[in-house]
Tab-separated table of C-alpha atoms in Angstrom:
chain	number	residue	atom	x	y	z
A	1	UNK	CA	20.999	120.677	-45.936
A	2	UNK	CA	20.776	122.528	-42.869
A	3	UNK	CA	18.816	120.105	-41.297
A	4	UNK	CA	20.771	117.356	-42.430
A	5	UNK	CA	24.065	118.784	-40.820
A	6	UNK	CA	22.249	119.675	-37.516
A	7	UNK	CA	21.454	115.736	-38.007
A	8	UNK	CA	25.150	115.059	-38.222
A	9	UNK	CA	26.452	117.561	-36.249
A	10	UNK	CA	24.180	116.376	-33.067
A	11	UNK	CA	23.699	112.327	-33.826
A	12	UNK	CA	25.141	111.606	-30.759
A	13	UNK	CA	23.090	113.919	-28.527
A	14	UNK	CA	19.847	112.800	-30.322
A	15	UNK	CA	20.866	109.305	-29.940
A	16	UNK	CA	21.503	109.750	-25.982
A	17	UNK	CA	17.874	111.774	-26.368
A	18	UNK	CA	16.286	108.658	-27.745
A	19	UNK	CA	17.672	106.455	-25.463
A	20	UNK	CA	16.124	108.349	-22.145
A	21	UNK	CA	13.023	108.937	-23.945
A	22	UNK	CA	12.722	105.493	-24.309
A	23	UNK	CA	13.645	104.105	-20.794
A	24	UNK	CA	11.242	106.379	-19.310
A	25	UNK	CA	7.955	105.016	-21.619
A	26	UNK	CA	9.440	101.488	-20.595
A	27	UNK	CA	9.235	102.553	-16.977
A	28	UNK	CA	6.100	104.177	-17.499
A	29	UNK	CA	5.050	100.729	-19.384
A	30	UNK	CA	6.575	98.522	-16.283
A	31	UNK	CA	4.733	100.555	-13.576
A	32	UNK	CA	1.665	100.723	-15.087
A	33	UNK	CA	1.332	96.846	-16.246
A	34	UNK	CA	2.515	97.005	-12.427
A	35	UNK	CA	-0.205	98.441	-11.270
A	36	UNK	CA	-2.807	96.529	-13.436
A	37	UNK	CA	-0.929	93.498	-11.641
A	38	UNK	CA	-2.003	94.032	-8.292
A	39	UNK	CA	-5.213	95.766	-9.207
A	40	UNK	CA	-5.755	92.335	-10.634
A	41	UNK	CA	-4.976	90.442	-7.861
A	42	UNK	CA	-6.982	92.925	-5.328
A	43	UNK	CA	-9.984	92.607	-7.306
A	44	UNK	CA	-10.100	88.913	-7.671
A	45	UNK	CA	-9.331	88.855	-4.027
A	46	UNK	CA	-12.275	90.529	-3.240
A	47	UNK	CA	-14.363	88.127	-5.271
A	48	UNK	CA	-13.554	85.345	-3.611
A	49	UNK	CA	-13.526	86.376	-0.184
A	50	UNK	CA	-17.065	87.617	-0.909
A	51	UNK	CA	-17.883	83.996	-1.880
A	52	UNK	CA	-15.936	82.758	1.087
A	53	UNK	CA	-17.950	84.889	3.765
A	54	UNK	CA	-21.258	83.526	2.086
A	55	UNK	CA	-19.753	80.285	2.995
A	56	UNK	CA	-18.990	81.371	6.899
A	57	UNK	CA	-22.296	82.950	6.496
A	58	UNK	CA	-24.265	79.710	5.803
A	59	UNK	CA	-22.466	77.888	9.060
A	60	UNK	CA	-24.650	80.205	11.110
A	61	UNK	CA	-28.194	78.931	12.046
A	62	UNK	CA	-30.822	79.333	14.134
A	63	UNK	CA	-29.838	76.108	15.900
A	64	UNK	CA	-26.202	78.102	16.257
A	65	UNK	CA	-22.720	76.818	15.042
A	66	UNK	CA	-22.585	74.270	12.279
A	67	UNK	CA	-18.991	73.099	14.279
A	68	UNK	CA	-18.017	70.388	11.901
A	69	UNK	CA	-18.358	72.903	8.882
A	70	UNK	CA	-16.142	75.774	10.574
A	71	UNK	CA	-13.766	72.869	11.480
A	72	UNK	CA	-13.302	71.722	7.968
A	73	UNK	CA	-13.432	75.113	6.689
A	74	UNK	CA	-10.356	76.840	5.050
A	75	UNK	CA	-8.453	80.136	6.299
A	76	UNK	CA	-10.865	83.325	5.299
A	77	UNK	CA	-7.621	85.172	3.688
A	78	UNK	CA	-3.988	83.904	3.693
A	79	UNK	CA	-2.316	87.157	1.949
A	80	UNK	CA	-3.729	90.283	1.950
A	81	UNK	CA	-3.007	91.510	-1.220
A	82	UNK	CA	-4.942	95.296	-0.371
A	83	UNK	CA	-2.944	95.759	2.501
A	84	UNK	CA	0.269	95.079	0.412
A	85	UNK	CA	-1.069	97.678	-2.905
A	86	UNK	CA	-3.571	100.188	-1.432
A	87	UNK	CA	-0.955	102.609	-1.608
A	88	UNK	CA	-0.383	102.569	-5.390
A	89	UNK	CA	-4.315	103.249	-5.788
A	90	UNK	CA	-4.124	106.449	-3.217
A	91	UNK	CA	-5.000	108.873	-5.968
A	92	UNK	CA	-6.555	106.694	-7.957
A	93	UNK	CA	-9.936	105.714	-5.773
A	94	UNK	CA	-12.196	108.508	-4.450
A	95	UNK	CA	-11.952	108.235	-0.420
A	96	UNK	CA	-15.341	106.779	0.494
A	97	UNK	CA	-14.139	103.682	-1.626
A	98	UNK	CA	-10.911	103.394	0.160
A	99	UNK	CA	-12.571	103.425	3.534
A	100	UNK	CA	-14.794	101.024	1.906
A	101	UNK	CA	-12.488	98.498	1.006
A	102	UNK	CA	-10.298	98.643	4.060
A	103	UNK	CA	-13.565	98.175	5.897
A	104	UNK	CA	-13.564	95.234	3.935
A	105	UNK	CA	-10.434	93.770	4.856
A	106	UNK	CA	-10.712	94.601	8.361
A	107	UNK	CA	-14.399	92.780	8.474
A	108	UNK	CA	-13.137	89.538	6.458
A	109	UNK	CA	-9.652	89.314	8.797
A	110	UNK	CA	-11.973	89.720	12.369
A	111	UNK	CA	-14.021	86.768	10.642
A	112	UNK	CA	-11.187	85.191	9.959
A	113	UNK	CA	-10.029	85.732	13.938
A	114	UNK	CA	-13.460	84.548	14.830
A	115	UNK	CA	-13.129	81.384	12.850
A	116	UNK	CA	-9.355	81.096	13.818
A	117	UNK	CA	-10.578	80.785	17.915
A	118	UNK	CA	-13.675	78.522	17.067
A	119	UNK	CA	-10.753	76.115	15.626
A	120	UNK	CA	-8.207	76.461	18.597
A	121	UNK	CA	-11.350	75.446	20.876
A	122	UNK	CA	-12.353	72.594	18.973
A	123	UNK	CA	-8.607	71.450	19.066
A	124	UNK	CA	-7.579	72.311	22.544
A	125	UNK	CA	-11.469	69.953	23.089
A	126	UNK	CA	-10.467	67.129	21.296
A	127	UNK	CA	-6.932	67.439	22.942
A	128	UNK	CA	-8.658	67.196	26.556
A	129	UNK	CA	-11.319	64.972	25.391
A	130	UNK	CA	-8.005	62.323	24.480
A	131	UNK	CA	-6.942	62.952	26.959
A	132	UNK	CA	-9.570	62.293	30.124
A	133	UNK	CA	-10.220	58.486	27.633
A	134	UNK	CA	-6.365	58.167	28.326
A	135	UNK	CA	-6.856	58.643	32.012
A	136	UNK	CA	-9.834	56.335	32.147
A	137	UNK	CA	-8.874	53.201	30.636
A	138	UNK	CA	-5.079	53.467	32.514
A	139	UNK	CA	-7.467	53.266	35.712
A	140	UNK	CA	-9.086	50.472	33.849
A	141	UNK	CA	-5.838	49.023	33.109
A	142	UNK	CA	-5.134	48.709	36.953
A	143	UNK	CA	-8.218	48.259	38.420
A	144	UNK	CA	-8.027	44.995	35.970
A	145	UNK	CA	-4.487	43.988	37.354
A	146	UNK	CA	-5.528	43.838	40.923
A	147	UNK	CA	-8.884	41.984	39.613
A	148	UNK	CA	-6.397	39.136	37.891
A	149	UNK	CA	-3.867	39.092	40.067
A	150	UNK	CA	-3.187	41.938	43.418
A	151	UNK	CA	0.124	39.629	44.614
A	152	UNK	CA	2.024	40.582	41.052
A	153	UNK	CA	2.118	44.100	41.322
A	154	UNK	CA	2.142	45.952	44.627
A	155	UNK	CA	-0.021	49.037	45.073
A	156	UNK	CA	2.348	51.200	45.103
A	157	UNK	CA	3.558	49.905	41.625
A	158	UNK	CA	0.549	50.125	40.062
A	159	UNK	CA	0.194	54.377	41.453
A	160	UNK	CA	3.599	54.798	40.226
A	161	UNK	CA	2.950	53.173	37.005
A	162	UNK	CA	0.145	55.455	36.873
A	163	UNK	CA	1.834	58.460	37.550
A	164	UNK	CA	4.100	57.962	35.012
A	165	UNK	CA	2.174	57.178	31.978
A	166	UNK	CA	-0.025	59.991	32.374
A	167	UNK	CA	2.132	62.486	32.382
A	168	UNK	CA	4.340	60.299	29.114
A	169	UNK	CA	3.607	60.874	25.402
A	170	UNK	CA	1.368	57.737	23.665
A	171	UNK	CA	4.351	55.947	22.126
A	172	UNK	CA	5.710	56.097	26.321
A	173	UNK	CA	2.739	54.616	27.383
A	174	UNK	CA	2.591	51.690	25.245
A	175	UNK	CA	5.914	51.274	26.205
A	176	UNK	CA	5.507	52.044	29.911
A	177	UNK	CA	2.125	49.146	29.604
A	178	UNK	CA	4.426	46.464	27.477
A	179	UNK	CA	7.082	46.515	30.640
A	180	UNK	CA	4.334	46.191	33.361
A	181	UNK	CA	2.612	43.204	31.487
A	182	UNK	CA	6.128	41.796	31.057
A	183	UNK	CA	7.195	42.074	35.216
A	184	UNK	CA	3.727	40.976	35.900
A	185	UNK	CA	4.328	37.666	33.820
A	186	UNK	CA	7.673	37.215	35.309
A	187	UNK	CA	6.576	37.550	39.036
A	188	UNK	CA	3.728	35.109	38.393
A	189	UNK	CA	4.319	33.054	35.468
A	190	UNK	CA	0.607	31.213	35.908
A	191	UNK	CA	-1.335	34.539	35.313
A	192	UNK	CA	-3.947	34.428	33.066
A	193	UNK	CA	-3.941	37.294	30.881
A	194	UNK	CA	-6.284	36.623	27.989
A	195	UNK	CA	-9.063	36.737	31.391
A	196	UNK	CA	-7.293	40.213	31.713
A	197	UNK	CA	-7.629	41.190	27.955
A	198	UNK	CA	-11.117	39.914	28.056
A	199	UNK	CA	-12.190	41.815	31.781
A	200	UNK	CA	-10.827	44.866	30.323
A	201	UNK	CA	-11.946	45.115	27.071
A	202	UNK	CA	-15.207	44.559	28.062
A	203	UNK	CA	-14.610	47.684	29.850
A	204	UNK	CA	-13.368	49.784	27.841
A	205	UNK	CA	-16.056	49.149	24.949
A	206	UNK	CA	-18.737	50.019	26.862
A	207	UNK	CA	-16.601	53.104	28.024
A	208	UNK	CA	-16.340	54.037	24.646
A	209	UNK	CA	-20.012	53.596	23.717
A	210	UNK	CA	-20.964	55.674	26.181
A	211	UNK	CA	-18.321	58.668	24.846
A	212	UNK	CA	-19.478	58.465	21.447
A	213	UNK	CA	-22.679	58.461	22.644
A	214	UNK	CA	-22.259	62.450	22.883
A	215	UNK	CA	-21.974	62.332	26.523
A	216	UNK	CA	-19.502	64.685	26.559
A	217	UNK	CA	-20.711	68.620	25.762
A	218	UNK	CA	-17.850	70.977	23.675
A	219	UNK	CA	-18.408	74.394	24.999
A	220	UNK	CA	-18.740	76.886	22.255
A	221	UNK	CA	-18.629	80.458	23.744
A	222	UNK	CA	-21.757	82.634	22.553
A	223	UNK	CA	-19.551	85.480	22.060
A	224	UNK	CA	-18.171	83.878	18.643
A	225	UNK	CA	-21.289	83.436	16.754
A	226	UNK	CA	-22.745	87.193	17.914
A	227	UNK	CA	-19.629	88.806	16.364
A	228	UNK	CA	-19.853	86.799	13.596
A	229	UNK	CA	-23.076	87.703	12.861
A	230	UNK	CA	-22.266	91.592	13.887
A	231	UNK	CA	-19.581	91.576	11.589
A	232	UNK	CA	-21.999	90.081	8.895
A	233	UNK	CA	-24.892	92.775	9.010
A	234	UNK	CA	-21.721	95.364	9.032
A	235	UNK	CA	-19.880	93.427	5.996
A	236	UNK	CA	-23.344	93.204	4.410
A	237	UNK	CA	-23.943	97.261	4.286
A	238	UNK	CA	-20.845	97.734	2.126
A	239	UNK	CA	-21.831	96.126	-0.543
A	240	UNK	CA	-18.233	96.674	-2.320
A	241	UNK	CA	-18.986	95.170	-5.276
A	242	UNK	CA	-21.365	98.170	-6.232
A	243	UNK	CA	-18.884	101.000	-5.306
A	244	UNK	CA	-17.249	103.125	-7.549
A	245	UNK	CA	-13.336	102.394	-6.203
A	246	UNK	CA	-14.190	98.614	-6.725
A	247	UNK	CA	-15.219	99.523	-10.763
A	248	UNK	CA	-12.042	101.823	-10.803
A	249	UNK	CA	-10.220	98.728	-9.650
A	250	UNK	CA	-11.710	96.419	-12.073
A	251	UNK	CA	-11.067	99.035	-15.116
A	252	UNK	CA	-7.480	99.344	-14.055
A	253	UNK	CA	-6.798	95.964	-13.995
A	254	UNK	CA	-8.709	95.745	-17.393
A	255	UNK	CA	-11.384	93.170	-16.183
A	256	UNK	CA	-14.373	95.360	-17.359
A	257	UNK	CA	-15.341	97.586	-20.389
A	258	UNK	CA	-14.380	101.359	-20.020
C-alpha cells in the first residue's frame, strides 16, 4: 500500500520522469544512427575514390599522358563528406588514423587539382586551336574575293571586314560574311560565285587535312604528370583500407562484423 500511494501521490512527477528519460534515449538514438550516417557515407567515399585514383592511375604511362582519357574523365571528389564529419569521429579514431585519412583527402583533392588544370589546358587548346582555323580561312575568304573579283570590294573593305569578324562571336561572323557576299553581288551583279565557293573550298579542305593531320602540338606541362605520380607513390603508402580508424569507421557505420 505504501508503494501504491507513493505511486499516486507522485504520478505526475514520474510521468514528467518518464518523459525526459525518454527524449534523451531518442536523442541518444538520433545522434548515434547520426553518426552511423555519415560514417556510412565516409567509408563508401573512400571506396570509391580508391577505385577512382586506380583509374587516374592507369592514364599514366611510360609514353606520358593518356589526354583523351583525363579529358573524358569525371571530377576525383565532388563533396567531401570527411571534411564535413571528421569531427564527430574525434574521439572515436586513434590519431595516426585521422592523420591517415586526412592525408587521404588532401592526396585525392591535389589529384583532383592536377586533373582539374590538365582539363583547363586542353580547353583553353581547343579554344585557340578554333580559333587560329577561324583566322585562316577569313584570310582565305578574302584572298578568294580579290581572286574573283578585286573591283567589288576595295581593300580597305575587305581589312575592315576582317577586323571585324575576328574579333565577333561565330553567329557575327556568319552574319558579318552573308552581308559582304550580298554588297559584293550588288556592286557586280555578273560575279561568279559558285568559281568562288569552288576556289575556296578547295582551300580550305586541304587546310583542314593538314590540321587533322596532327600538325598542330598541345603542350602538356611535365610538371602535371610528376605530381601526379608523386602524389601516387605518397597515396600508395597509406594504404587506408588496412588501418585501424578505417575498420572503426566501417564498424560504426555497421558495414563489417564486430
Amino acid at each position: 500500500m505504501e508503494l501504491f500511494d507513493f505511486l499516486k501521490a507522485n504520478w505526475v512527477n514520474l510521468g514528467l520522469i518518464l518523459v525526459g528519460l525518454s527524449a534523451v534515449w531518442i536523442y541518444k538514438m538520433q545522434e548515434k544512427e547520426k553518426l552511423r550516417d555519415a560514417a556510412c557515407m565516409i567509408v563508401l567515399q573512400i571506396n570509391e575514390l580508391q577505385k577512382r585514383v586506380q583509374e587516374i592511375q592507369s592514364y599514366i604511362t611510360n609514353q606520358g599522358l593518356n589526354l583523351t582519357a583525363f579529358y573524358e574523365s569525371l571530377p576525383l571528389i565532388d563533396v567531401n563528406y570527411w571534411n564535413n564529419y571528421k569531427h564527430l569521429f574525434v574521439r572515436k579514431i586513434d590519431n595516426k588514423s585521422y592523420d591517415s585519412i586526412n592525408k587521404f583527402y588532401q592526396y585525392v583533392t591535389s589529384m583532383q587539382e592536377q586533373q582539374e588544370l590538365l582539363r583547363n589546358l586542353q580547353r583553353n587548346y581547343f579554344y585557340v586551336k578554333q580559333n587560329a582555323i577561324c583566322n585562316v580561312e577569313i584570310s582565305f575568304i578574302i584572298e578568294t574575293l580579290k581572286e574573283v573579283d578585286c573591283s567589288s570590294v576595295s581593300s580597305n573593305q575587305l581589312q575592315s571586314f576582317f577586323q571585324e569578324v575576328s574579333t565577333a562571336s561565330a553567329e557575327k561572323q556568319s552574319e558579318i560574311f552573308t552581308n559582304l557576299v550580298k554588297q559584293i553581288e550588288q556592286n557586280n551583279p555578273d560575279i561568279d560565285m559558285s568559281r568562288f565557293w569552288s576556289i575556296y573550298q578547295s582551300k580550305r579542305k586541304r587546310f583542314i587535312s593538314i590540321t587533322n593531320g596532327d600538325s598542330l602540338t598541345p603542350y602538356t606541362p611535365e610538371q602535371i604528370s610528376s605530381t601526379l605520380q608523386s602524389l601516387l607513390k605518397q597515396y600508395a603508402l597509406l594504404e587506408i583500407a588496412g588501418i585501424e580508424g578505417y575498420r572503426t569507421l566501417c564498424k560504426i557505420a555497421k558495414m563489417i562484423d564486430k
